[in-house]
Amino acid sequence: MIKSMTGFGRGEYADDKRGVVVEIRAVNHRYSDINVKMPRRYSFAEEPIKALVKNVAPRGKIDVSIMVDSVGEDETNVRLNLPVAKQYHDNLMRLKRELNLHGEVSLSLLAGMPDVIRAVAEVEDEQAILKSLSEPVIQAVENLDAMRMEEGAKLTEDILYRGELIAEIAGEVEEYAPGVVETYAAKMKDRIAELLGNGSAVPEDRILLEAAVFADKSNITEELVRLKSHIAQLRSIIATAREPVGKKLDFLVQEMNREANTMGSKANDIAITNRVLNLKSEIEKIREQIQNIE
């Protein structure tokens, strides 16, 4: 199926530790360019997230925005270091005895000593965090892909429609082309007769020779055959697409444009020239649409 490179997808996830919102925006680009914006503390998850996105969208400029609202993620545990507290107590009591000091070794004094009571942040396993980030990313990617397929279907419809127009115009050129040589020969005969005057016989062999040379120079049969072949290939690629085909279609349209240019340079008739201009116009419209195809 043909997919557009343009789209948007959103995904959400929530548990007792965090809420996560993921938004993915994609636009056309010649290569793959994935940018992930999220809190720095989750930077370890950047490459796995890029891989999830690229698996579904191998081409395009894609911006992934991950917003995290922590609920209880930064919970801290208050821990008592009893051995350290005992050492402080014993040393303070010894100090009191040795120096014959007065006063009590109180709870408030011991609690204020370094490392007796510490607040320790709970460290969550990275795999658990990655799971909570990956789920909304996958959801967003699926929504993005659905939009890209929908847009791709519209692009396909337009491209096939313009392919039919090109085929029709090419058919008109093919029907009209033989008459161009006949018209040229008739005009040449009239011109020679006018120049000779006095009812002199017009040299038919000379007219035939000139007409043959003209016909050879203006012959566009090969270009029409190749153009028809390219149109058939265009339909076939679209009908059988199971993987990204944007680059194939882009190359094919370049070839179609090449044939149209050659026909235009050979054209010696205003009617054919006008039709070739119409051909090129439709080919350009297809080319513009293909720039958005993956």
PDB file of N, CA and C in Angstrom, residues 226-227 230-231 246-262 283-284 286-288 290:
ATOM      1  N   ARG A 226       7.614   4.590 -25.306  1.00  0.00           N
ATOM      2  CA  ARG A 226       8.247   4.572 -23.981  1.00  0.00           C
ATOM      3  C   ARG A 226       7.361   5.245 -22.934  1.00  0.00           C
ATOM      4  N   LEU A 227       6.693   6.326 -23.334  1.00  0.00           N
ATOM      5  CA  LEU A 227       5.807   7.007 -22.391  1.00  0.00           C
ATOM      6  C   LEU A 227       4.671   6.089 -21.957  1.00  0.00           C
ATOM      7  N   HIS A 230       5.984   3.634 -19.503  1.00  0.00           N
ATOM      8  CA  HIS A 230       6.174   4.234 -18.182  1.00  0.00           C
ATOM      9  C   HIS A 230       4.844   4.352 -17.438  1.00  0.00           C
ATOM     10  N   ILE A 231       3.792   4.687 -18.160  1.00  0.00           N
ATOM     11  CA  ILE A 231       2.467   4.789 -17.532  1.00  0.00           C
ATOM     12  C   ILE A 231       2.031   3.420 -17.014  1.00  0.00           C
ATOM     13  N   GLY A 246       8.448   5.290  -3.155  1.00  0.00           N
ATOM     14  CA  GLY A 246       8.571   6.691  -3.543  1.00  0.00           C
ATOM     15  C   GLY A 246       9.740   6.958  -4.473  1.00  0.00           C
ATOM     16  N   LYS A 247      10.892   6.351  -4.181  1.00  0.00           N
ATOM     17  CA  LYS A 247      12.079   6.584  -5.009  1.00  0.00           C
ATOM     18  C   LYS A 247      11.905   5.980  -6.399  1.00  0.00           C
ATOM     19  N   LYS A 248      11.258   4.813  -6.470  1.00  0.00           N
ATOM     20  CA  LYS A 248      10.996   4.193  -7.774  1.00  0.00           C
ATOM     21  C   LYS A 248      10.102   5.091  -8.619  1.00  0.00           C
ATOM     22  N   LEU A 249       9.043   5.582  -7.991  1.00  0.00           N
ATOM     23  CA  LEU A 249       8.106   6.436  -8.722  1.00  0.00           C
ATOM     24  C   LEU A 249       8.765   7.744  -9.144  1.00  0.00           C
ATOM     25  N   ASP A 250       9.625   8.271  -8.296  1.00  0.00           N
ATOM     26  CA  ASP A 250      10.318   9.512  -8.633  1.00  0.00           C
ATOM     27  C   ASP A 250      11.197   9.319  -9.870  1.00  0.00           C
ATOM     28  N   PHE A 251      11.911   8.206  -9.925  1.00  0.00           N
ATOM     29  CA  PHE A 251      12.747   7.914 -11.091  1.00  0.00           C
ATOM     30  C   PHE A 251      11.887   7.757 -12.345  1.00  0.00           C
ATOM     31  N   LEU A 252      10.761   7.064 -12.197  1.00  0.00           N
ATOM     32  CA  LEU A 252       9.878   6.823 -13.335  1.00  0.00           C
ATOM     33  C   LEU A 252       9.330   8.135 -13.894  1.00  0.00           C
ATOM     34  N   VAL A 253       8.961   9.038 -13.022  1.00  0.00           N
ATOM     35  CA  VAL A 253       8.427  10.329 -13.467  1.00  0.00           C
ATOM     36  C   VAL A 253       9.503  11.148 -14.176  1.00  0.00           C
ATOM     37  N   GLN A 254      10.740  11.025 -13.725  1.00  0.00           N
ATOM     38  CA  GLN A 254      11.835  11.702 -14.431  1.00  0.00           C
ATOM     39  C   GLN A 254      11.942  11.199 -15.872  1.00  0.00           C
ATOM     40  N   GLU A 255      11.780   9.891 -16.047  1.00  0.00           N
ATOM     41  CA  GLU A 255      11.836   9.311 -17.390  1.00  0.00           C
ATOM     42  C   GLU A 255      10.658   9.779 -18.240  1.00  0.00           C
ATOM     43  N   MET A 256       9.479   9.869 -17.635  1.00  0.00           N
ATOM     44  CA  MET A 256       8.310  10.366 -18.358  1.00  0.00           C
ATOM     45  C   MET A 256       8.538  11.803 -18.815  1.00  0.00           C
ATOM     46  N   ASN A 257       9.120  12.587 -17.940  1.00  0.00           N
ATOM     47  CA  ASN A 257       9.390  13.984 -18.285  1.00  0.00           C
ATOM     48  C   ASN A 257      10.430  14.084 -19.400  1.00  0.00           C
ATOM     49  N   ARG A 258      11.391  13.165 -19.390  1.00  0.00           N
ATOM     50  CA  ARG A 258      12.405  13.146 -20.441  1.00  0.00           C
ATOM     51  C   ARG A 258      11.765  12.890 -21.810  1.00  0.00           C
ATOM     52  N   GLU A 259      10.832  11.928 -21.862  1.00  0.00           N
ATOM     53  CA  GLU A 259      10.158  11.623 -23.129  1.00  0.00           C
ATOM     54  C   GLU A 259       9.325  12.812 -23.600  1.00  0.00           C
ATOM     55  N   ALA A 260       8.651  13.473 -22.663  1.00  0.00           N
ATOM     56  CA  ALA A 260       7.837  14.639 -23.027  1.00  0.00           C
ATOM     57  C   ALA A 260       8.717  15.767 -23.569  1.00  0.00           C
ATOM     58  N   ASN A 261       9.872  15.970 -22.955  1.00  0.00           N
ATOM     59  CA  ASN A 261      10.790  17.012 -23.435  1.00  0.00           C
ATOM     60  C   ASN A 261      11.284  16.714 -24.848  1.00  0.00           C
ATOM     61  N   THR A 262      11.589  15.435 -25.095  1.00  0.00           N
ATOM     62  CA  THR A 262      12.053  15.050 -26.432  1.00  0.00           C
ATOM     63  C   THR A 262      10.958  15.274 -27.468  1.00  0.00           C
ATOM     64  N   ILE A 283       2.533  15.643 -15.729  1.00  0.00           N
ATOM     65  CA  ILE A 283       3.690  14.916 -15.185  1.00  0.00           C
ATOM     66  C   ILE A 283       4.256  15.657 -13.976  1.00  0.00           C
ATOM     67  N   GLU A 284       4.316  16.980 -14.057  1.00  0.00           N
ATOM     68  CA  GLU A 284       4.820  17.778 -12.938  1.00  0.00           C
ATOM     69  C   GLU A 284       3.913  17.652 -11.718  1.00  0.00           C
ATOM     70  N   ILE A 286       2.154  15.033 -10.953  1.00  0.00           N
ATOM     71  CA  ILE A 286       2.454  13.716 -10.379  1.00  0.00           C
ATOM     72  C   ILE A 286       3.759  13.778  -9.588  1.00  0.00           C
ATOM     73  N   ARG A 287       4.753  14.448 -10.156  1.00  0.00           N
ATOM     74  CA  ARG A 287       6.050  14.552  -9.470  1.00  0.00           C
ATOM     75  C   ARG A 287       5.893  15.215  -8.096  1.00  0.00           C
ATOM     76  N   GLU A 288       5.080  16.257  -8.034  1.00  0.00           N
ATOM     77  CA  GLU A 288       4.861  16.951  -6.765  1.00  0.00           C
ATOM     78  C   GLU A 288       4.201  16.029  -5.742  1.00  0.00           C
ATOM     79  N   ILE A 290       4.404  12.756  -5.683  1.00  0.00           N
ATOM     80  CA  ILE A 290       5.327  11.671  -5.336  1.00  0.00           C
ATOM     81  C   ILE A 290       6.329  12.111  -4.276  1.00  0.00           C
TER      82      ILE A 290
END
